[in-house]
Short mmCIF file of C-alpha atoms and ligand atoms in Angstrom, two decimals:
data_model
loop_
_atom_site.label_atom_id
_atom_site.label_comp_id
_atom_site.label_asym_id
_atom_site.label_seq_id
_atom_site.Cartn_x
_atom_site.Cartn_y
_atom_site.Cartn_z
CA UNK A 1 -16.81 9.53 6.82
CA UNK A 2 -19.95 6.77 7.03
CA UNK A 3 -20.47 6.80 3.61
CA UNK A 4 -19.08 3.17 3.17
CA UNK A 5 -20.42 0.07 3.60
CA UNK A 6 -17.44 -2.63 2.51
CA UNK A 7 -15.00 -0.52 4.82
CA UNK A 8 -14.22 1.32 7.72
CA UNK A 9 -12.51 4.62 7.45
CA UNK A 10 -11.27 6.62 10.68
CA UNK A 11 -8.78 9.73 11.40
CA UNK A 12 -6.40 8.67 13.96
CA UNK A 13 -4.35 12.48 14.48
CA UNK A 14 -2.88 12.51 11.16
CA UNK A 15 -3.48 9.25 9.98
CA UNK A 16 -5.98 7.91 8.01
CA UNK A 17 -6.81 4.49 8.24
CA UNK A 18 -9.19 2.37 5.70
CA UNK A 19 -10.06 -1.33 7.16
CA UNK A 20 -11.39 -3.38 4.25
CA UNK A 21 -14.77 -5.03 5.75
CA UNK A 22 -16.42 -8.09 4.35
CA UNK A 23 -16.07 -10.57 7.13
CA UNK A 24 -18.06 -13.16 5.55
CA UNK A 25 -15.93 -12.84 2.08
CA UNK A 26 -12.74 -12.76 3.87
CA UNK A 27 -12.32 -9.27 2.60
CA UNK A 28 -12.43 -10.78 -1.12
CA UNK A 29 -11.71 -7.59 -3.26
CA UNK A 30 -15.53 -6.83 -5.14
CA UNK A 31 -15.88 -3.50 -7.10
CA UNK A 32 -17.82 -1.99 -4.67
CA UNK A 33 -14.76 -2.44 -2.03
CA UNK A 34 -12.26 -1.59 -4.63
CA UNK A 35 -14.10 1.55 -5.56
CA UNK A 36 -14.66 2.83 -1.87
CA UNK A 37 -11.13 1.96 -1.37
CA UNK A 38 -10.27 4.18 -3.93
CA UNK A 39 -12.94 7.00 -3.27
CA UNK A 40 -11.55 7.11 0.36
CA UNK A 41 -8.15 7.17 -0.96
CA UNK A 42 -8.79 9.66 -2.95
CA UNK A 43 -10.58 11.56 0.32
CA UNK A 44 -7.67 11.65 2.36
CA UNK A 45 -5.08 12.16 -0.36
CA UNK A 46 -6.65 15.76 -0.22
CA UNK A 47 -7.21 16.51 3.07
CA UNK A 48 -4.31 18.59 4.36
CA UNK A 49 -4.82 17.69 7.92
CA UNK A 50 -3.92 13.85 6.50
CA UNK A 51 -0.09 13.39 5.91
CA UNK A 52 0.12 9.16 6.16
CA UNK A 53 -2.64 6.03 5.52
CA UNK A 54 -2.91 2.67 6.45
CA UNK A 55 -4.70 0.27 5.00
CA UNK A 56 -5.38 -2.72 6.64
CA UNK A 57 -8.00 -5.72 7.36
CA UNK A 58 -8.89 -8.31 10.66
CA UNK A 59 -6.03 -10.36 12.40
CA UNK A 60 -7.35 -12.86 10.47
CA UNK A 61 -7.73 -11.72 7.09
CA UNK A 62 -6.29 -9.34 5.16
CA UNK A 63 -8.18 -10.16 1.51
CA UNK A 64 -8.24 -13.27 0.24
CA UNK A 65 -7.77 -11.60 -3.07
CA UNK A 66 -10.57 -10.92 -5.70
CA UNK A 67 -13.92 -11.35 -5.09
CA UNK A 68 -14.08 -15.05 -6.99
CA UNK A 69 -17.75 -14.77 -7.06
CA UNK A 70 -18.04 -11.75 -8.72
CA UNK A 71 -15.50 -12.91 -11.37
CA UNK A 72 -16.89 -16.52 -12.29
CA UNK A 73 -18.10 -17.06 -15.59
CA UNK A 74 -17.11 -14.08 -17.19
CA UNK A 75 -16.39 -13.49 -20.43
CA UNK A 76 -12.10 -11.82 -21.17
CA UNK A 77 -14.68 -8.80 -22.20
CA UNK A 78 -17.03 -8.43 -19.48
CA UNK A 79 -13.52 -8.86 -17.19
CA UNK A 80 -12.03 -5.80 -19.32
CA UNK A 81 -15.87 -3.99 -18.67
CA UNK A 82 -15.47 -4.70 -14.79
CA UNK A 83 -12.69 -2.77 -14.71
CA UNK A 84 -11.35 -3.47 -11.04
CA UNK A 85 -7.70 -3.99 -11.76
CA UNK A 86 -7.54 -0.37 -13.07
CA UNK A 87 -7.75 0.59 -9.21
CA UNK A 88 -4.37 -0.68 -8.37
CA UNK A 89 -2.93 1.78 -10.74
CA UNK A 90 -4.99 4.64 -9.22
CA UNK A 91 -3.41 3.56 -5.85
CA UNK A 92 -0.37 4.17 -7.42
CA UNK A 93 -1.39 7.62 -7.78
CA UNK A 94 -2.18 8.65 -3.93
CA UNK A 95 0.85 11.15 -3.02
CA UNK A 96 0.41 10.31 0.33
CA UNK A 97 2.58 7.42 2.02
CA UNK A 98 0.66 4.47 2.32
CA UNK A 99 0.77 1.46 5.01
CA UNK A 100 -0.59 -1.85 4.62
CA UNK A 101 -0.99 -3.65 8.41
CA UNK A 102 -1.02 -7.03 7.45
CA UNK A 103 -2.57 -9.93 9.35
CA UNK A 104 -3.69 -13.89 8.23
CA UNK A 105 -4.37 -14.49 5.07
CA UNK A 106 -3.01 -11.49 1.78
CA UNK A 107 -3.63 -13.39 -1.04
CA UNK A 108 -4.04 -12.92 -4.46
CA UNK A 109 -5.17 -9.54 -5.18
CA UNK A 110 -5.20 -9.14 -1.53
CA UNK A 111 -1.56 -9.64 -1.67
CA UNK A 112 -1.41 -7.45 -4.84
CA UNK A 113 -2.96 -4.29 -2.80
CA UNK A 114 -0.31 -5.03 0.01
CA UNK A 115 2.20 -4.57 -2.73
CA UNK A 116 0.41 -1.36 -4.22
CA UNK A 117 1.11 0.27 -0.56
CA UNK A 118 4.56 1.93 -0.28
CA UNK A 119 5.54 -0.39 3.28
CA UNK A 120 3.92 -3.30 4.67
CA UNK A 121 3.87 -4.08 8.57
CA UNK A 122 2.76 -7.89 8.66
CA UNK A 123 1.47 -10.14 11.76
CA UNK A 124 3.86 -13.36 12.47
CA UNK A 125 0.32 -15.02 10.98
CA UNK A 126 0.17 -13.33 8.29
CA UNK A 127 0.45 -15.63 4.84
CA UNK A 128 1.50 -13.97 1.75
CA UNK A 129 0.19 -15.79 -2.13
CA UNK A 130 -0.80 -16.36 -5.26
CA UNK A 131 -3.06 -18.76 -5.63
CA UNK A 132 -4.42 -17.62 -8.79
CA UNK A 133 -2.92 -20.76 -10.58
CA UNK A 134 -5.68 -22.85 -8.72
CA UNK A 135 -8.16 -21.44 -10.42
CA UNK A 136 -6.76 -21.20 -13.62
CA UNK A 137 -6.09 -17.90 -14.43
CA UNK A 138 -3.07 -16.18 -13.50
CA UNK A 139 -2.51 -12.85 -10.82
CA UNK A 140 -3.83 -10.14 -13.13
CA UNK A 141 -2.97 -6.75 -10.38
CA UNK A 142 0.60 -6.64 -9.89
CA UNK A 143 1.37 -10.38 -8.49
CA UNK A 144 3.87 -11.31 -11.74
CA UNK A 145 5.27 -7.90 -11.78
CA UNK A 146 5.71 -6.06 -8.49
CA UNK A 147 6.01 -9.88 -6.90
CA UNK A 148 9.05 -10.31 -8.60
CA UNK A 149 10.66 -7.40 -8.21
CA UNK A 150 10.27 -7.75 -4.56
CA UNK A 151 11.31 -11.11 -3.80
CA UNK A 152 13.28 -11.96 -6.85
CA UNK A 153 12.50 -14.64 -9.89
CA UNK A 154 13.07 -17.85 -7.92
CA UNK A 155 11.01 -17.35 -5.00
CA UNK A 156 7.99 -15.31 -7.45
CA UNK A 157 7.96 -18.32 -9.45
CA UNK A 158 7.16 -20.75 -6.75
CA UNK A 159 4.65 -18.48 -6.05
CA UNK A 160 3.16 -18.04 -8.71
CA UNK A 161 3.39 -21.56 -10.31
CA UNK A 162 2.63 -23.94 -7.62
CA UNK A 163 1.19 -21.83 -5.03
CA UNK A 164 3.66 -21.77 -2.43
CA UNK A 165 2.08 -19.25 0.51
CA UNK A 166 4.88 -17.57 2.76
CA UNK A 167 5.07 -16.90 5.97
CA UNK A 168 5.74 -13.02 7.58
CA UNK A 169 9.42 -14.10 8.28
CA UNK A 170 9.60 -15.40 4.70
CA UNK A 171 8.29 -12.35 3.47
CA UNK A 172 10.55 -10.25 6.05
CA UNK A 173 13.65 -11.79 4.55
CA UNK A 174 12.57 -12.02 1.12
CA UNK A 175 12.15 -8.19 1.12
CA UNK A 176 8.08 -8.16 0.84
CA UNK A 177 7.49 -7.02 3.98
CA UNK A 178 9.04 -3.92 6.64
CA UNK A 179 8.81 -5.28 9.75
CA UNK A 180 6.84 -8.36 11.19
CA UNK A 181 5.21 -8.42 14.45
CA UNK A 182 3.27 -10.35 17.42
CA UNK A 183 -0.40 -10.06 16.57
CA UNK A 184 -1.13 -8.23 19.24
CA UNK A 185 1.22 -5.17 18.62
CA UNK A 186 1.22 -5.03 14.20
CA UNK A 187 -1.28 -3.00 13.87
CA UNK A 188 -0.17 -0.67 16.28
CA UNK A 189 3.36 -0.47 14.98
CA UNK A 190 1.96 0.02 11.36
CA UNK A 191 -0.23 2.90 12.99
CA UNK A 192 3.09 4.62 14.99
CA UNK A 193 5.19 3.66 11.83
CA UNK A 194 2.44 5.68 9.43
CA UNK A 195 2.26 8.25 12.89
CA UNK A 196 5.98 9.30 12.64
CA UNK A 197 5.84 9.77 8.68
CA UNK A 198 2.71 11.40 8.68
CA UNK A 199 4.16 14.65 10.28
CA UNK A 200 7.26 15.41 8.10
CA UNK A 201 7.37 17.68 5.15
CA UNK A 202 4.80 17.18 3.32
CA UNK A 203 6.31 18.06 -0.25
CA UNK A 204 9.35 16.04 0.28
CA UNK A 205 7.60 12.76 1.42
CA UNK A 206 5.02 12.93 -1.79
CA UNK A 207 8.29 13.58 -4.23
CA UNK A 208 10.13 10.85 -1.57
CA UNK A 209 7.10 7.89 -2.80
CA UNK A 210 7.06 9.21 -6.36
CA UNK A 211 10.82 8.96 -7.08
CA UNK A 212 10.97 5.29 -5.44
CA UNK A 213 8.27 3.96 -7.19
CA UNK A 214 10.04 5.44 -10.26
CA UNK A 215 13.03 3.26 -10.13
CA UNK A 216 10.93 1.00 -10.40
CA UNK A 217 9.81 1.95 -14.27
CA UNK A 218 12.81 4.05 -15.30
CA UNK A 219 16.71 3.05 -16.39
CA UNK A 220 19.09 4.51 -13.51
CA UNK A 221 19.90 7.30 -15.89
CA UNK A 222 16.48 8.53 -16.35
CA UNK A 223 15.57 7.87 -12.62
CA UNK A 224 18.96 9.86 -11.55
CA UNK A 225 17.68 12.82 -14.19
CA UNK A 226 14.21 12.79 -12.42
CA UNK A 227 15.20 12.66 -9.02
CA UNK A 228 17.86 15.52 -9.34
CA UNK A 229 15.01 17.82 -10.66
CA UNK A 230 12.45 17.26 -7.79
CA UNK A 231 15.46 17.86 -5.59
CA UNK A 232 15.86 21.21 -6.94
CA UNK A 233 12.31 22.37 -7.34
CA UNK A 234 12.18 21.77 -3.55
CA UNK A 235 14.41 24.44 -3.43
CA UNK A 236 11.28 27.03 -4.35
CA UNK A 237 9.36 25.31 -1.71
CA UNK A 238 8.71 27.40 1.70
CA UNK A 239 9.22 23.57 3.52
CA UNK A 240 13.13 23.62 2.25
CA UNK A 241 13.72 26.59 3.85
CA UNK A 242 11.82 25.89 7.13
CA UNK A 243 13.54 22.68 7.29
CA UNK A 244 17.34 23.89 6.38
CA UNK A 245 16.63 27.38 8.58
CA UNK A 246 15.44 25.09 11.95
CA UNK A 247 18.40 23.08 11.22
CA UNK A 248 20.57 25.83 11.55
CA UNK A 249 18.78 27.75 14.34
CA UNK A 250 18.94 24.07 16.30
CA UNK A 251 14.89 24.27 16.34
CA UNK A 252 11.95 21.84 14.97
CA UNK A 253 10.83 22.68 11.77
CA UNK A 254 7.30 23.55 11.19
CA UNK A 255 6.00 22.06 7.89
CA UNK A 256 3.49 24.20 5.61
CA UNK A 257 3.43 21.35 2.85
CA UNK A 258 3.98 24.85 0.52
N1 CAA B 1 -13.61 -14.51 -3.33
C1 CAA B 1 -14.86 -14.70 -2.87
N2 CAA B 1 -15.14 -15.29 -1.69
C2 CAA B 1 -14.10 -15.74 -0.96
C3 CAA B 1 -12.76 -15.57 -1.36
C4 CAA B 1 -12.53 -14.90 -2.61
N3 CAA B 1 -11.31 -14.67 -3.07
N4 CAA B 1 -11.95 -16.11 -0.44
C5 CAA B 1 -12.76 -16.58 0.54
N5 CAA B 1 -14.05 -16.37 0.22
C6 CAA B 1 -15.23 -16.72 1.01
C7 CAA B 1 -15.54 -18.21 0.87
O1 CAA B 1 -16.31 -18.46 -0.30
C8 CAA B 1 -16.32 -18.45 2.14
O2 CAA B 1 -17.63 -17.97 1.98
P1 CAA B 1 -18.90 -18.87 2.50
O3 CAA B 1 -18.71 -18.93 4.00
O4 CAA B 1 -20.08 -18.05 2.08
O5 CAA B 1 -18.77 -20.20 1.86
C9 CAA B 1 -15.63 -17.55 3.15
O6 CAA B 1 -14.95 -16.54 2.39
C10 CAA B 1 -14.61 -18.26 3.98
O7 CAA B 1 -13.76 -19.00 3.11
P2 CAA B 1 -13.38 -20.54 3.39
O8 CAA B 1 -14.56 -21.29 3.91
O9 CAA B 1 -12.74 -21.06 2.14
O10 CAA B 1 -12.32 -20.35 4.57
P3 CAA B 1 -11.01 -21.21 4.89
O11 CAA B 1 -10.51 -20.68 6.19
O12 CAA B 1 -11.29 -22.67 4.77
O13 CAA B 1 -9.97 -20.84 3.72
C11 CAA B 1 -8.81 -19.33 2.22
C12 CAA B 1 -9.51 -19.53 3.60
C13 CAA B 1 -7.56 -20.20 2.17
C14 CAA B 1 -8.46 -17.87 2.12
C15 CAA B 1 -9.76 -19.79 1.11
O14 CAA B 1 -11.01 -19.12 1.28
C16 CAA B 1 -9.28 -19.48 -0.28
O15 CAA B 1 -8.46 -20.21 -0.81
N6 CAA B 1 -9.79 -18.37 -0.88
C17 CAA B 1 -9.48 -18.01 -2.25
C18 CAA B 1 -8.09 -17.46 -2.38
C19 CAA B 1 -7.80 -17.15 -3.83
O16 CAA B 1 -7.85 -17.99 -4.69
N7 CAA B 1 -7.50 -15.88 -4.11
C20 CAA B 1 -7.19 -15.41 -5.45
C21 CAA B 1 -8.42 -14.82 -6.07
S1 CAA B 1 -8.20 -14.39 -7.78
C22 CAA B 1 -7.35 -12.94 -7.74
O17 CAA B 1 -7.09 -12.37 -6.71
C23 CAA B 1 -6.98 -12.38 -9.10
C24 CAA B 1 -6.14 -11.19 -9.10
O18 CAA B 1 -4.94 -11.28 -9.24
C25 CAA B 1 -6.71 -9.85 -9.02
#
């Protein structure tokens, strides 16, 4: 797991955790980053022994969203040729619940890859924005869409249109954000919160993320029709009748993820 060299992966029992790592860049999202992200990602997504990942940056930065260096004087072609944005669809695709710890600053894209992890466990520093507006382009990864149907149209505007950063507790209420911490215990809480759902049934919590993140792209009847068929095709999974049988035998259920 040393392959990397703009992050820091580790095993922590059944947790994976990635910690984005360009200090001097304030974690701003380059391609490299983004694709090691996404190879690691795609690492732990199939190792069995991994049921739960967190992603997650210093107490003092998150990202400060896309690498603005990288991005500068290109052409709407040689954007389309760079390709990075792609990669927060291909998060979308990890069947494995996801975790963002977030601490200081989660903006832009950095906020955008918070938003592209299923539950986000924020610092009372952490600062959530889109300051894409100040350099005249506009959030291009998720921070018009999934923003808004976060924290709602009034709030996402602001946001987006005159840069208006919020705090953890802003986030908290607005519905961005899980739970919000002292900086000296997020980080573990995201780990114990990303602990606990790492050990339950495997099969369930994969159909669990992929029905949620459905409502988000289906009408309720189509979302209803979809969620009632995963429900029964867990019924030809050994986990369904580990789970129901320890139920009834008043034992813990061992998961096979089968
Ligand atoms: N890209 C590249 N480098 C960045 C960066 C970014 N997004 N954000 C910070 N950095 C670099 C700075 O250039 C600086 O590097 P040097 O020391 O080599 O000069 C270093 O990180 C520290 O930054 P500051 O000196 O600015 O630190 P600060 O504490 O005064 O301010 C900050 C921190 C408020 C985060 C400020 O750096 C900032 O505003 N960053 C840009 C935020 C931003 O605009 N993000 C949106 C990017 S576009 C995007 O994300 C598009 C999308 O939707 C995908």
């Amino acid at each position: 797991m040393s392959e990397y060299t703009s992050i820091l992966v580790e095993k922590i029992e059944q947790v994976a955790l990635s910690r984005l790592n360009r200090p001097k860049a304030y974690n701003a999202l380059n391609k490299e980053l983004l694709a090691e992200l996404m190879g690691a990602l795609a690492s732990f997504d199939a190792d069995d022994s991994i049921g739960a990942i967190v992603i997650t940056g210093s107490d003092k930065v998150f990202a400060a969203g896309a690498d603005i260096s990288e991005m500068a004087g290109k052409s709407a072609v040689e954007m389309c040729d760079l390709d990075n944005i792609s990669i927060f669809d291909k998060i979308m695709t990890i069947s494995k619940p996801i975790v963002a710890a977030v601490s200081g600053f989660c903006l832009g894209g950095g906020s955008e890859l918070a938003m592209s992890c299923d539950m986000i466990v924020a610092s009372e520093s952490a600062v959530f924005g889109q300051p894409e507006i100040n350099l005249g382009v506009i959030p291009g990864a998720g921070g018009t869409q999934r923003l808004t149907r976060a924290v709602g149209k009034a709030l996402a505007m602001e946001m987006v249109l005159n840069d208006r950063r919020i705090t953890a507790q802003e986030a908290l209420q607005a519905g961005l954000v899980n739970r919000v911490y002292p900086l000296d215990s997020y980080f573990d809480e995201a780990l114990k919160l990303a602990g606990e759902i790492s050990v339950r049934a495997p099969l369930a919590l994969a159909a669990c993320k992929k029905m949620v993140n459905l409502a988000y792209e289906k009408s309720l009847k189509k979302g209803l029709a979809e969620e009632r068929q995963a429900f029964y095709d867990l019924f030809d999974s050994e986990d369904q009748d580990e789970g129901m049988q320890a139920f009834l035998e008043k034992r813990k259920p061992e998961w096979k993820g089968k």
